[in-house]
Amino acid sequence: MNEVVKPVEKKLKGTVTIPGDKSISHRAVLFASLAEGESIITGFLRGDDCLSTIACMRKLGIQIDEEDDRIVVKGKGLNGLTEPSEVLDVGNSGTTIRLLSGVLAGQNFSSVVVGDDSIAKRPMGRVTGPLKMMNASVDGRKNAEYTPFQLRGGNLKGIHYISPVASAQVKSAILLAGLYTPEETKVTEPSKSRDHTERMLESFGVDVSVTDYSAAVKGGQQLKGTSIEVPGDISSATFLLVAGAIVPGSEITLENVGMNPTRTGIIDVLHRMGADLSIDNERKLGGEPTADLTIRYSNLSAMTIDGDLIPRLIDEIPAIAVLASQAQGTTVIRDAQELKVKETNRIDTVVQQLVKLGVDMEATEDGMIIHGKSTIQGGTVQSYHDHRIGMAMALCGLIASSPVRVEDTDAIAVSYPTFFQDLNTLTEG
Ligand code: SPQ
């Protein structure tokens, strides 16, 4: 499917409720499957990636009922999964494959895991490597560095893993495998990655010890079924925040936005660039801070984005590149080499597509440099089947001198199935 986004005639106005957080939705289904008894999840994101997690857990013998506004999971305890009779297909979802691998490493049966073409290019050795150190048997393409791979677990031992990358997927996979060891398992990272696993394990009754850059669990702790309310996804909200910040005259309110400090790098960037952003109704939802955000159009200025800020906004960089194209001065994004191993190489895809639309920017080894303020032209751009690239390109259409045609927008359903609907609500004011 392709979508043509036309320049906004007036301004963006109105209120949108942000759909559920993708990272938290995955974890809710996965952990509920491993818990003893029933769990009820509300606000679950019915995006393609999270539906892949549901499909995999069903193949592992878990009953998951999708009702109107809730998901009911009949958990079978840490050792209740059964050997799947088919391959486990994670589709486009890096979170599913990496977290699931941690769980499968604890199972005394064999599973084969595959994904789509994008997953086949993403590094899996960062997870299969430490799982092998814990004693899991993993075999697959290029020594299980890539999919497809086969896992057989059981008899795991605890480790202290010093991760070379700040990755919540690596940390979560190892901690989940750690539940299947008789010892403590600890992960230390170079900077803090998102901590939804640690928070949600606590909600399921598991003790997790957390220090600045480390998290540890003792094996054998049972998860107990619970109710989880999933807050809205700040990564999805980002696209609308950027839209409000760059379309002249706009004022939009986004309700129900998850404000976990490990994810709010975009809020810091908007404030530092001079955006007119207010935060109201701060509260807690399912163990996660949540708020309503209002953004109004204002003049923006460039900044440097690097260091510990990067893991707190890594998925927002495609949208931030569009934001920076409308800021006065030169924005430098560095220390973001992780962008190269996402659904696409997001340094290359962002720069190539934005340059096509007239943005003055260049790629660097670990990020990009954006010279603002650019006049955006119309044209045809690709998403390369990467949801975040598709949405970032659609934003350009709102302020371009003529329409922007975004090819392959189906991918957006991975994380934000109602994106164009919500954008239309705001365009119609
Ligand atoms: O699930 P997937 O495909 O890896 O999704 C992405 C995204 O843009 O939605 C990355 F491409 O988000 C990751 C994120 O980059 C989701 C995630 C998580 O839920 O734990 C953690 C981050 O990845 P990582 O590799 O830093 O752990």
mmCIF file of C-alpha atoms and ligand atoms in Angstrom, residues 22-24 26-27 49 92-96 98-99 119 122 126 166-170 172 193-194 196 314-315 338 341-343 346 386-388 414-415, ligand 1:
data_model
loop_
_atom_site.group_PDB
_atom_site.id
_atom_site.type_symbol
_atom_site.label_atom_id
_atom_site.label_comp_id
_atom_site.label_asym_id
_atom_site.label_seq_id
_atom_site.Cartn_x
_atom_site.Cartn_y
_atom_site.Cartn_z
ATOM 1 C CA LYS A 22 4.715 -1.889 21.912
ATOM 2 C CA SER A 23 7.556 -2.839 24.275
ATOM 3 C CA ILE A 24 5.188 -3.166 27.246
ATOM 4 C CA HIS A 26 5.063 -7.738 24.180
ATOM 5 C CA ARG A 27 6.276 -8.167 27.727
ATOM 6 C CA ASP A 49 4.630 -7.144 16.098
ATOM 7 C CA ASN A 92 9.245 -8.304 11.686
ATOM 8 C CA SER A 93 9.632 -8.206 15.473
ATOM 9 C CA GLY A 94 13.110 -7.978 16.994
ATOM 10 C CA THR A 95 11.612 -7.755 20.482
ATOM 11 C CA THR A 96 9.661 -10.995 20.023
ATOM 12 C CA ARG A 98 15.113 -11.783 21.343
ATOM 13 C CA LEU A 99 12.884 -11.986 24.442
ATOM 14 C CA ILE A 119 14.874 -10.092 10.902
ATOM 15 C CA ARG A 122 19.530 -8.358 12.238
ATOM 16 C CA ARG A 126 24.108 -10.630 20.813
ATOM 17 C CA ALA A 166 22.891 -0.867 25.811
ATOM 18 C CA SER A 167 20.037 -3.091 24.652
ATOM 19 C CA ALA A 168 16.820 -3.848 26.513
ATOM 20 C CA GLN A 169 16.288 -6.870 24.289
ATOM 21 C CA VAL A 170 19.652 -8.396 25.259
ATOM 22 C CA SER A 172 15.605 -8.968 28.950
ATOM 23 C CA SER A 193 18.419 0.752 28.320
ATOM 24 C CA ARG A 194 14.630 0.805 28.750
ATOM 25 C CA HIS A 196 10.106 -2.274 31.217
ATOM 26 C CA ILE A 314 16.919 5.482 19.767
ATOM 27 C CA ASP A 315 13.584 4.649 18.056
ATOM 28 C CA GLU A 338 22.768 0.913 16.910
ATOM 29 C CA VAL A 341 20.833 -2.864 13.068
ATOM 30 C CA LYS A 342 17.168 -1.917 13.352
ATOM 31 C CA GLU A 343 14.401 -2.905 10.878
ATOM 32 C CA ARG A 346 18.134 3.722 9.851
ATOM 33 C CA ASP A 386 10.326 0.015 8.200
ATOM 34 C CA HIS A 387 7.382 1.434 10.185
ATOM 35 C CA ARG A 388 9.354 4.303 11.682
ATOM 36 C CA VAL A 414 3.832 -2.947 13.098
ATOM 37 C CA SER A 415 3.651 -0.299 15.837
HETATM 38 O O1 SPQ B 1 11.155 -4.974 18.138
HETATM 39 P P1 SPQ B 1 12.061 -4.204 17.240
HETATM 40 O O2 SPQ B 1 11.818 -4.578 15.818
HETATM 41 O O3 SPQ B 1 13.512 -4.326 17.624
HETATM 42 O O4 SPQ B 1 11.635 -2.675 17.415
HETATM 43 C C1 SPQ B 1 12.311 -1.424 17.615
HETATM 44 C C2 SPQ B 1 11.357 -0.316 17.001
HETATM 45 O O5 SPQ B 1 11.788 0.617 16.350
HETATM 46 O O6 SPQ B 1 10.175 -0.438 17.267
HETATM 47 C C3 SPQ B 1 13.724 -1.344 17.029
HETATM 48 F F1 SPQ B 1 13.796 -1.452 15.786
HETATM 49 O O7 SPQ B 1 12.376 -1.087 19.009
HETATM 50 C C4 SPQ B 1 13.186 -1.783 19.986
HETATM 51 C C5 SPQ B 1 14.177 -0.784 20.568
HETATM 52 O O8 SPQ B 1 15.006 -0.221 19.593
HETATM 53 C C6 SPQ B 1 12.266 -2.300 21.061
HETATM 54 C C7 SPQ B 1 12.965 -2.639 22.332
HETATM 55 C C8 SPQ B 1 12.268 -3.425 23.367
HETATM 56 O O9 SPQ B 1 11.024 -3.488 23.374
HETATM 57 O O10 SPQ B 1 12.967 -3.989 24.238
HETATM 58 C C9 SPQ B 1 14.248 -2.192 22.609
HETATM 59 C C10 SPQ B 1 15.068 -1.438 21.641
HETATM 60 O O11 SPQ B 1 15.981 -2.322 21.000
HETATM 61 P P2 SPQ B 1 17.367 -2.729 21.687
HETATM 62 O O12 SPQ B 1 18.084 -3.526 20.623
HETATM 63 O O13 SPQ B 1 18.051 -1.449 21.987
HETATM 64 O O14 SPQ B 1 17.090 -3.527 22.860
#
